[in-house]
CSV table of C-alpha atoms and ligand atoms in Angstrom, one decimal:
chain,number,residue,atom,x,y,z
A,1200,UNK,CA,3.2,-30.9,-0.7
A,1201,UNK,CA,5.2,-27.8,-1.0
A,1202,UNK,CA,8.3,-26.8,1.1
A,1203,UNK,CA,7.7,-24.1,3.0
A,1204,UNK,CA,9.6,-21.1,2.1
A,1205,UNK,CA,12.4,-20.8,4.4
A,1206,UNK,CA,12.9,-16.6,3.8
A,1207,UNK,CA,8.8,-16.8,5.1
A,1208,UNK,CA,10.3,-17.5,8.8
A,1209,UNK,CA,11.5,-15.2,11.1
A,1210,UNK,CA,14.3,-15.5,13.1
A,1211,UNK,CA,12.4,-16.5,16.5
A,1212,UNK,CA,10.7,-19.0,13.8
A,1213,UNK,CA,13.3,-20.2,13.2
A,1214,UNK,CA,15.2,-20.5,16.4
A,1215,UNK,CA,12.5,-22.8,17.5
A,1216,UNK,CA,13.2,-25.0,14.9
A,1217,UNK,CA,16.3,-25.4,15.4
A,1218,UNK,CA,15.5,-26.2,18.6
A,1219,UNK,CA,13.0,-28.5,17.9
A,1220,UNK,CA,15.7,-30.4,16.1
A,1221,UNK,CA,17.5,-31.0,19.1
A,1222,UNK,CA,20.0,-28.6,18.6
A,1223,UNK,CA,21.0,-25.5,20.6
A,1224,UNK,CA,19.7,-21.9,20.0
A,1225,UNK,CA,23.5,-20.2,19.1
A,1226,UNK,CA,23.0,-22.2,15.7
A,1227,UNK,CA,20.3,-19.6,14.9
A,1228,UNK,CA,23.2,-16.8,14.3
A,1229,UNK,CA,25.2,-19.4,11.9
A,1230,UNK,CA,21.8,-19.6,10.2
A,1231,UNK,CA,20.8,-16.4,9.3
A,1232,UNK,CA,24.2,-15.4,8.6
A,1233,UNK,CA,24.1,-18.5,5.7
A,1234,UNK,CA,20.9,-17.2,4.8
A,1235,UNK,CA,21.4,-13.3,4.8
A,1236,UNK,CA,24.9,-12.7,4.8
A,1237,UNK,CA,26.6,-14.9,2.8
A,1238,UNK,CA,23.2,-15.0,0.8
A,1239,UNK,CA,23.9,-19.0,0.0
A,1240,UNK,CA,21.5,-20.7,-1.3
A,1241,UNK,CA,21.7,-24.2,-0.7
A,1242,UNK,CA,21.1,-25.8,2.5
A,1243,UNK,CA,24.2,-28.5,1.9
A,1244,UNK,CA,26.4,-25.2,1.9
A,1245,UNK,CA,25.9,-24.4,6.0
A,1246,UNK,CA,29.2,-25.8,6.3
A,1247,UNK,CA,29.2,-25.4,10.2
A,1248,UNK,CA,26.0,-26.5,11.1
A,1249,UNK,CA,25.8,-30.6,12.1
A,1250,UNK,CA,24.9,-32.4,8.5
A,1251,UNK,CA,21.9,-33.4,10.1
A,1252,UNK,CA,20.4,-30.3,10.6
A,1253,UNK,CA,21.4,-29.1,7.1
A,1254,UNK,CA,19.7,-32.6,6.1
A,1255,UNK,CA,16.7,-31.3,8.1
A,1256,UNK,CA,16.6,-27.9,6.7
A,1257,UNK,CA,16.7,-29.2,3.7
A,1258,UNK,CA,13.6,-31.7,3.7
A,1259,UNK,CA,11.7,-29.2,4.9
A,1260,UNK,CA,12.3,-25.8,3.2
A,1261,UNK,CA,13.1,-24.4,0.2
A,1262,UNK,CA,15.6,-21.7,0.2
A,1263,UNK,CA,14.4,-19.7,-3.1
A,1264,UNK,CA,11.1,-20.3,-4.4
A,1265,UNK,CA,12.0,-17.5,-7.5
A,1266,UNK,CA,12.8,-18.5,-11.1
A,1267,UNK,CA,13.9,-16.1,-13.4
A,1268,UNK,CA,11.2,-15.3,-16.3
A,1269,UNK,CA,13.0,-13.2,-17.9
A,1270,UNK,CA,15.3,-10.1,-17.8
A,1271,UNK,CA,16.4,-7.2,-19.6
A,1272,UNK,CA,19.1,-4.7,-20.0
A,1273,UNK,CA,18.0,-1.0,-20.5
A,1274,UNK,CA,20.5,0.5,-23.5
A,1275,UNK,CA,20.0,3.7,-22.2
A,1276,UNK,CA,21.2,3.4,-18.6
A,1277,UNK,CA,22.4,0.2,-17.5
A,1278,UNK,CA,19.0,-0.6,-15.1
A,1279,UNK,CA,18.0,-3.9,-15.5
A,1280,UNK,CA,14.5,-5.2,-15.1
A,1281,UNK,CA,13.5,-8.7,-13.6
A,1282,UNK,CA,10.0,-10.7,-13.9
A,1283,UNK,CA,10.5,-13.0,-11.4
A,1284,UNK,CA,8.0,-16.6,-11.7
A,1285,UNK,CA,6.5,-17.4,-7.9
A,1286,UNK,CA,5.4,-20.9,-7.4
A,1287,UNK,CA,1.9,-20.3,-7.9
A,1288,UNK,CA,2.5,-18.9,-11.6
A,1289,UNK,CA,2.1,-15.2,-10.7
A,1290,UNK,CA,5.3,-12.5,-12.2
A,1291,UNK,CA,6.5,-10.1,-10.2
A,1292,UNK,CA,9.0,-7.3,-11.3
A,1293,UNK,CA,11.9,-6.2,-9.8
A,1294,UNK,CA,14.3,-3.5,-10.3
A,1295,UNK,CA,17.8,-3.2,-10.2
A,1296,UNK,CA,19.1,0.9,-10.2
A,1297,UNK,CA,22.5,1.0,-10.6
A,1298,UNK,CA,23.4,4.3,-9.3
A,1299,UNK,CA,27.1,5.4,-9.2
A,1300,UNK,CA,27.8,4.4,-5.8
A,1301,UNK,CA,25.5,2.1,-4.7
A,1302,UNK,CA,23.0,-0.6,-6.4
A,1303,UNK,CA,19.5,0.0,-5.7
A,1304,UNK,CA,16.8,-2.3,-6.0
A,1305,UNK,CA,13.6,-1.4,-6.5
A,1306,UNK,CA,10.9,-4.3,-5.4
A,1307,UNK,CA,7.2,-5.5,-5.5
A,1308,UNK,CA,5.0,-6.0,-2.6
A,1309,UNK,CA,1.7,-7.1,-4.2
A,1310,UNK,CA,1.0,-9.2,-7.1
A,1311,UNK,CA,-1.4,-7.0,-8.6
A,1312,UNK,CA,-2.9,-3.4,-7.1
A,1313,UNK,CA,-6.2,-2.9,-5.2
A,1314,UNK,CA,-5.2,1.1,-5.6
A,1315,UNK,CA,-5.4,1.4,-10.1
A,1316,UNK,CA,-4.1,5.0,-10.1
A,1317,UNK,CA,-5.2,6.3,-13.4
A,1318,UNK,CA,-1.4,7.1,-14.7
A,1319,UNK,CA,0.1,4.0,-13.4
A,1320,UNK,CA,0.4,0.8,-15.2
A,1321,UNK,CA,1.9,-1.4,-12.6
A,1322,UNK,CA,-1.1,-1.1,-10.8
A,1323,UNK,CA,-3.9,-2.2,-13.4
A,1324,UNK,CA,-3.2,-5.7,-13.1
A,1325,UNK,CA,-5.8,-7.1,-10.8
A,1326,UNK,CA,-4.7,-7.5,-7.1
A,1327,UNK,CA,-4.1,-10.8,-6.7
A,1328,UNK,CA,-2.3,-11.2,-3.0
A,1329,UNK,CA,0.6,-10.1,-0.9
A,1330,UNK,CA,3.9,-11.1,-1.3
A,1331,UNK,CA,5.1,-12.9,1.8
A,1332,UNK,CA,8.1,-11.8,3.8
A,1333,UNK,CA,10.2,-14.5,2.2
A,1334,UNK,CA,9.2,-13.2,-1.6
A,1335,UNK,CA,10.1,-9.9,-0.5
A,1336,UNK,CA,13.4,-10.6,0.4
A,1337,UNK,CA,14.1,-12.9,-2.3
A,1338,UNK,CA,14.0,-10.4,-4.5
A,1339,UNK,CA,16.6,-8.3,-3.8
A,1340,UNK,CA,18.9,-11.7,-3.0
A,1341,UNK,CA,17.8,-13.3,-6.3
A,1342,UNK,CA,18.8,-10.6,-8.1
A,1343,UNK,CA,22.5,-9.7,-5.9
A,1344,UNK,CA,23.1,-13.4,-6.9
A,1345,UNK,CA,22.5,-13.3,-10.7
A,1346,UNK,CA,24.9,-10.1,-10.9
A,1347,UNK,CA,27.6,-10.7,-8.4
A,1348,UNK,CA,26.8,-7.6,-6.5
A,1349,UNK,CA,25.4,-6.3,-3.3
A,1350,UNK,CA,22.6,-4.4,-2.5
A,1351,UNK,CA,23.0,-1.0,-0.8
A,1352,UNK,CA,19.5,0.0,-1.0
A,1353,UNK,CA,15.9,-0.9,-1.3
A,1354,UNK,CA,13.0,1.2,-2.8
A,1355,UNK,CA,9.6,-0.3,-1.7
A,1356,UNK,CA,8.4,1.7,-5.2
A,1357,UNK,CA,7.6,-1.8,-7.4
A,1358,UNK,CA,4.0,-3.0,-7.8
A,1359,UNK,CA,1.8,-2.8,-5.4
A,1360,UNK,CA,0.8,-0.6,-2.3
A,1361,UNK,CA,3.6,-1.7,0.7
A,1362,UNK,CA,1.6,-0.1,3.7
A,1363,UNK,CA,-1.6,-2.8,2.5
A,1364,UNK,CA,1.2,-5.2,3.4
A,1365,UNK,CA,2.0,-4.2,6.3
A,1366,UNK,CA,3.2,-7.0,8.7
A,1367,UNK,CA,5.3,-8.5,5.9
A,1368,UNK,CA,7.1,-5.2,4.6
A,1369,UNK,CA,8.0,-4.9,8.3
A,1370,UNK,CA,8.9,-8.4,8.9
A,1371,UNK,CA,11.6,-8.0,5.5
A,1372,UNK,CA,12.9,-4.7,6.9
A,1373,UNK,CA,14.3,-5.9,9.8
A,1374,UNK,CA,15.9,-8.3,8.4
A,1375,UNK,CA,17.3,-6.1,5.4
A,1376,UNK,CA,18.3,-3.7,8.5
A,1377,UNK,CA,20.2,-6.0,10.8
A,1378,UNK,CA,23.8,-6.0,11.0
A,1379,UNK,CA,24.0,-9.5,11.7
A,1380,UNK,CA,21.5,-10.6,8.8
A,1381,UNK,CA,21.7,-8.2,5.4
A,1382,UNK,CA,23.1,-4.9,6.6
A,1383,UNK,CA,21.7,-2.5,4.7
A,1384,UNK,CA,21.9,1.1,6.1
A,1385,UNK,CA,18.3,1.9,7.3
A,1386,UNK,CA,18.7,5.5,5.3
A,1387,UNK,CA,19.3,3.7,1.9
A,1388,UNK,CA,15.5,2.0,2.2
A,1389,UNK,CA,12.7,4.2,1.6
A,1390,UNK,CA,9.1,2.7,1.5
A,1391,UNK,CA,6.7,4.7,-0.9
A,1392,UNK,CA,3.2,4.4,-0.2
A,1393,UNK,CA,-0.1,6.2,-1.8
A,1394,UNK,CA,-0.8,7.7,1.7
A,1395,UNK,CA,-2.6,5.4,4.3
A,1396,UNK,CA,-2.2,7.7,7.0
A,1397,UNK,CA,-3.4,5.0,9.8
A,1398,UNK,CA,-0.2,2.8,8.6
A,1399,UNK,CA,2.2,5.6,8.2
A,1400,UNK,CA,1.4,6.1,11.8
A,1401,UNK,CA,1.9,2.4,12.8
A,1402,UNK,CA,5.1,2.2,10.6
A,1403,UNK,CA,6.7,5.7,12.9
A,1404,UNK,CA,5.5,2.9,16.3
A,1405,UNK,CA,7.8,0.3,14.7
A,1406,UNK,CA,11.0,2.6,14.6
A,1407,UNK,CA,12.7,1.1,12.1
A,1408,UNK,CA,14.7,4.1,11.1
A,1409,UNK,CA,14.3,4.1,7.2
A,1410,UNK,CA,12.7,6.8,5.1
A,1411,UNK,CA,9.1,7.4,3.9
A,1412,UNK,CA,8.0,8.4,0.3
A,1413,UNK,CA,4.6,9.8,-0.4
A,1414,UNK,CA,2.6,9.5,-3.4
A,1415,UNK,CA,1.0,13.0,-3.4
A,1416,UNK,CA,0.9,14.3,-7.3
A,1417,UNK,CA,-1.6,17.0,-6.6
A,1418,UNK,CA,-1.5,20.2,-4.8
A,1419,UNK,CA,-5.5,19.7,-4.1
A,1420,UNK,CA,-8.2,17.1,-3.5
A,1421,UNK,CA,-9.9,17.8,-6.6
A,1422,UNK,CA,-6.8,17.1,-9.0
A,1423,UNK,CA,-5.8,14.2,-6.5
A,1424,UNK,CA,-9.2,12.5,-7.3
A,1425,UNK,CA,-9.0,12.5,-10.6
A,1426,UNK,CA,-6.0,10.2,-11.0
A,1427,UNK,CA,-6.0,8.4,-7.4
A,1428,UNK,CA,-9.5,6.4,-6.5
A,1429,UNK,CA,-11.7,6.8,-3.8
A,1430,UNK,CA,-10.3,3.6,-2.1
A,1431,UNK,CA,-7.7,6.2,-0.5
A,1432,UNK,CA,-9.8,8.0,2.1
A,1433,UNK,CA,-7.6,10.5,2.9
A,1434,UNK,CA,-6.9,13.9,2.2
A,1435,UNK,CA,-4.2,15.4,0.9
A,1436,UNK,CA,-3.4,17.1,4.1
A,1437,UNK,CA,-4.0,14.4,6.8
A,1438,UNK,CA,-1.4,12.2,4.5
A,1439,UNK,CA,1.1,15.6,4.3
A,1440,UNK,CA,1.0,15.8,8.1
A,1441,UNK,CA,1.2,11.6,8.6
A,1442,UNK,CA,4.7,12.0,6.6
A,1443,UNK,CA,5.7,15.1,8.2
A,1444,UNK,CA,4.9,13.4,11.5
A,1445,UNK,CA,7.3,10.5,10.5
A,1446,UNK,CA,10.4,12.0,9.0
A,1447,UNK,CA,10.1,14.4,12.5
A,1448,UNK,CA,10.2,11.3,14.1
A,1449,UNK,CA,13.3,9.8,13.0
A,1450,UNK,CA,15.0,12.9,11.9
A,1451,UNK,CA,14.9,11.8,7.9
A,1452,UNK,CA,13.7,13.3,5.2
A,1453,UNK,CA,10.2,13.1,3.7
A,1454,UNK,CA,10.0,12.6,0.0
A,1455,UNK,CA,7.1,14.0,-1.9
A,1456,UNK,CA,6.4,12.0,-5.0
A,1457,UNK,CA,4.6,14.1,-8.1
A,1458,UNK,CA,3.7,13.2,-11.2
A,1459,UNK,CA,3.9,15.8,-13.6
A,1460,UNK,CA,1.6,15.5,-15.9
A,1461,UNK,CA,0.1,17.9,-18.9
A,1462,UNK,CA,-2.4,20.1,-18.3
A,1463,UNK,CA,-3.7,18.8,-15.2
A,1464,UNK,CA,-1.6,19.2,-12.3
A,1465,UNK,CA,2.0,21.1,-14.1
A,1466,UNK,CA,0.6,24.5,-14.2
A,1467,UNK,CA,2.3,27.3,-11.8
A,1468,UNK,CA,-0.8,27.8,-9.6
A,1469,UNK,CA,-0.6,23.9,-8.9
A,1470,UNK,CA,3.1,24.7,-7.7
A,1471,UNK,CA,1.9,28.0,-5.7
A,1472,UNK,CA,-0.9,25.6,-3.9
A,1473,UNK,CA,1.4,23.0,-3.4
A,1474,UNK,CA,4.5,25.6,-1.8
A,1475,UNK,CA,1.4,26.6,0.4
A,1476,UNK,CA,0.7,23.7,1.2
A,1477,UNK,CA,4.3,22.2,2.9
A,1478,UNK,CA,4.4,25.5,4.0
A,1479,UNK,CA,1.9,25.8,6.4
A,1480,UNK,CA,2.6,22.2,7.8
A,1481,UNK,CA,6.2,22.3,8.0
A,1482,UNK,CA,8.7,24.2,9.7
A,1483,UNK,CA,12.5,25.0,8.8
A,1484,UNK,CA,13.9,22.1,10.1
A,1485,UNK,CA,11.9,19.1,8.5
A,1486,UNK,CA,13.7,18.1,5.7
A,1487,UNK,CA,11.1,17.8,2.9
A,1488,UNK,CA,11.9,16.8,-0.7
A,1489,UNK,CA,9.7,17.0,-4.0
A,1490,UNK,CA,10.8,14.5,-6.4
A,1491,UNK,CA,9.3,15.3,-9.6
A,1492,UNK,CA,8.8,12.4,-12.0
A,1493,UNK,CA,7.8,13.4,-15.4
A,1494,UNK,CA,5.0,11.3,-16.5
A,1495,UNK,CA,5.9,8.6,-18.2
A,1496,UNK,CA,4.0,6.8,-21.1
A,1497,UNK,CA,2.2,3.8,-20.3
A,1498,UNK,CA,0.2,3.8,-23.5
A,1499,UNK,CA,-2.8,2.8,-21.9
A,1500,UNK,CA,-4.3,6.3,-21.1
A,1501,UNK,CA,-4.8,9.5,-22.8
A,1502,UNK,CA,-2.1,11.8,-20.3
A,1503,UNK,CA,0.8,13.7,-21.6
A,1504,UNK,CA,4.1,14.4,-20.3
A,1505,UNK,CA,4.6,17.7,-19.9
A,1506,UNK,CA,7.5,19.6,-22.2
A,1507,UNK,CA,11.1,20.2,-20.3
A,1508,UNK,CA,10.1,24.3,-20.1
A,1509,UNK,CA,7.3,23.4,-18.3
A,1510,UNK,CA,8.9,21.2,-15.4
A,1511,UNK,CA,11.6,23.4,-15.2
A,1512,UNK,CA,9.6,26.2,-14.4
A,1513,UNK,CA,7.7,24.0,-12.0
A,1514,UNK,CA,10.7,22.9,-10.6
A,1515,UNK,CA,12.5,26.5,-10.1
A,1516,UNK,CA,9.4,27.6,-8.8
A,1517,UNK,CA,9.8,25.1,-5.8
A,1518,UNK,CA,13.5,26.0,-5.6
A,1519,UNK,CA,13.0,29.6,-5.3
A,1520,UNK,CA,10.0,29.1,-2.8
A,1521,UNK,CA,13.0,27.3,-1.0
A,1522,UNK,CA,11.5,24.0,-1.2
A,1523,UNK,CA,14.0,21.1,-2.4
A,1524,UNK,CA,13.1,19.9,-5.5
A,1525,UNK,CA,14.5,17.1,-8.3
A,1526,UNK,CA,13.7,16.1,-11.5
A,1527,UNK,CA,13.4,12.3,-11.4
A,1528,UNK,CA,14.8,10.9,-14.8
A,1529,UNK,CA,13.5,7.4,-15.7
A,1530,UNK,CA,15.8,4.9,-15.7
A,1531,UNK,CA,15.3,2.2,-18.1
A,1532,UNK,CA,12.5,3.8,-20.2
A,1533,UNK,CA,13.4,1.5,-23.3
A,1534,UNK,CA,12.7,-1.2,-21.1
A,1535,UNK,CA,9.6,-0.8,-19.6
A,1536,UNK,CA,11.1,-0.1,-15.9
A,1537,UNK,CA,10.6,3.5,-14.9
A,1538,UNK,CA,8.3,4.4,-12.4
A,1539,UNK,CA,4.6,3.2,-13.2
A,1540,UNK,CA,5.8,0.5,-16.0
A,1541,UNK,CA,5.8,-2.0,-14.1
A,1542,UNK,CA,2.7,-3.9,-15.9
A,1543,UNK,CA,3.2,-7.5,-16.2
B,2978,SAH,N1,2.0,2.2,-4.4
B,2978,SAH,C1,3.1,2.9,-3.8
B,2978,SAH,C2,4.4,2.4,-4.4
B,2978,SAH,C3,4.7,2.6,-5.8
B,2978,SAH,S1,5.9,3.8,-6.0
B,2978,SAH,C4,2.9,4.4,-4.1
B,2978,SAH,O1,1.9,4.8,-4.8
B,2978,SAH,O2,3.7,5.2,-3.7
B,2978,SAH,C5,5.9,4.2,-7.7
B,2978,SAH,C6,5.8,5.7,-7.9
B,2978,SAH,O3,5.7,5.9,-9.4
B,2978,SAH,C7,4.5,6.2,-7.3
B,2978,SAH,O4,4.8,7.5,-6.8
B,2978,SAH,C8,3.6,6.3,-8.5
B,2978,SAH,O5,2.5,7.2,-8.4
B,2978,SAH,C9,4.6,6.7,-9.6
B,2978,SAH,N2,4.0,6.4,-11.0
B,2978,SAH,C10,3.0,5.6,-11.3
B,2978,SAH,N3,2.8,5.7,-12.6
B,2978,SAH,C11,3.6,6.6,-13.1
B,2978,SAH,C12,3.8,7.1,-14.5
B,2978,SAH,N4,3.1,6.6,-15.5
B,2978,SAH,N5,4.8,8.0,-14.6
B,2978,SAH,C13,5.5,8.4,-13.6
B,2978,SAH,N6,5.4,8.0,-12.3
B,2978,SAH,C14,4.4,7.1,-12.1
């Protein structure tokens, strides 16, 4: 039989092991700080837990369940993309974003996409299942221990849609968010979701403290619908509103994904109907950021990127409307890792 992954638990899991074991609950901080801290990877290496236990622990889990499929270095900009093998012989791609002062790693929460956004490519693979908790994590540990480095962020941007995931993403947050397990500062993970606005609102309950992304790319329903299925109910205004609603919550900022792409949603009345739009559900204080992400070629549909004229003028359009706006440059293009490459 398979181990159980040993990432999958959480720590209350795992206290009751431990105590099953016959040991006593303060073993659970030496634990997780093994496990998350010092990111170690073998059992034998809990130096300061009782060999029996580690003898245990060992029987009964397995620490990483990841091999390394393969993995390459962009040319262009130092990212370096990771297919990672799962047990059950499914690849999942992660990210790593060096950025200049902090690594970012973007990560998967689904094998496979129930969503298939017309422009994206790491969503036409077939959904297949969630990741679990422990397959989350791994990620971002498997790849801090190939390079040497630590993680200071976390995009929730791979494949998949994270808020169909819901109990698992939140599981892995607060253990990426905890002091006493991996640390990371709760601004420095966003989660970026296609806009479910019933989890958006269950993710504000949770408080975790980290920042939201939405997937809008269109300044209306009708342009919405012709890249994003029916199988996201919402409108384009309930899921403005659901973020809005969020960063007010924690005082972060909302990110506004948009594709840019040819002809179909670049033109200057999109960006008037869009400036409309934030501006008659925000006021000045929420802190509301477009992030404009050329389109980028997936070579399995017919959409254009548009030229650099024309996102600049989108872009200075939003600017002058007083709306914060970036250009999104894709890292790792020669590579197959910008946003929406993520096809396996
Ligand atoms: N499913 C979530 C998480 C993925 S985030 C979501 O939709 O938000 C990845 C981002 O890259 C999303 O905003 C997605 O729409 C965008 N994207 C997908 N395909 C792209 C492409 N071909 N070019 C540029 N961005 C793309």
């Amino acid at each position: 039989m398979m181990k159980k992954h040993f990432l999958d638990l959480k720590p209350k899991e795992i206290k009751e092991y431990i105590q099953k074991c016959g040991h006593g609950s303060y073993r659970l901080a030496q634990v997780l700080e093994w496990a998350y801290k010092k990111k170690v990877d073998d059992f034998h290496s809990f130096s300061n837990l009782p060999k029996d236990l580690r003898n245990r622990l060992d029987s009964d889990f397995a620490l990483r369940v990841f091999k390394i499929k393969n993995k390459s270095t962009s040319g262009l900009d130092g990212t370096i993309r990771y297919n990672f093998l799962t047990r059950d012989g499914n690849t999942v791609p992660a990210v790593l974003l060096p950025q200049r002062e902090r690594n970012v790693v973007c990560i998967s929460t689904q094998i496979g996409c129930v969503i298939g956004c017309k422009f994206c490519n790491s969503g036409k693979k077939r959904f297949v299942r969630n990741l679990t908790r422990g397959e989350i994590l791994e990620q971002a540990l498997d790849v801090e221990k190939d390079l040497s480095i630590k993680t200071d962020g976390i995009l929730f941007m791979g494949m998949g849609e994270p808020l169909l995931n819901f109990d698992n993403i939140v599981n892995a947050i607060k253990t990426m968010t905890d002091p006493e397990q991996m640390g990371i500062g709760r601004r420095h993970i966003t989660v970026s979701t296609v806009g479910f606005i019933e989890e958006i609102r269950k993710l504000r309950q949770e408080k975790l403290g980290i920042r939201l992304a939405v997937s809008l790319h269109a300044p209306d329903d009708e342009i919405r619908g012709r890249f994003i299925p029916g199988v996201v109910p919402y409108s384009i205004e309930e899921i403005l509103k659901e973020g809005i609603a969020y960063s007010r919550s924690n005082n972060s900022r909302l990110t506004i994904e948009y594709v840019l792409i040819a002809n179909e949603n670049d033109t200057l009345l999109s960006a008037k109907k869009i400036v409309k739009l934030i501006k008659k559900h925000s006021d000045r204080d929420d802190k509301i950021q477009i992030n404009l992400i050329p389109y980028n070629q997936t070579g399995k549909d017919k959409l254009l990127c548009p030229s650099k004229e024309k996102i600049e003028s989108f872009r200075s359009f939003l600017i002058k409307s007083k709306i914060l706006a970036i250009v999104r440059e894709p890292r790792g293009l020669d590579i197959g890792s910008a946003c929406g490459q993520l096809g396996v």
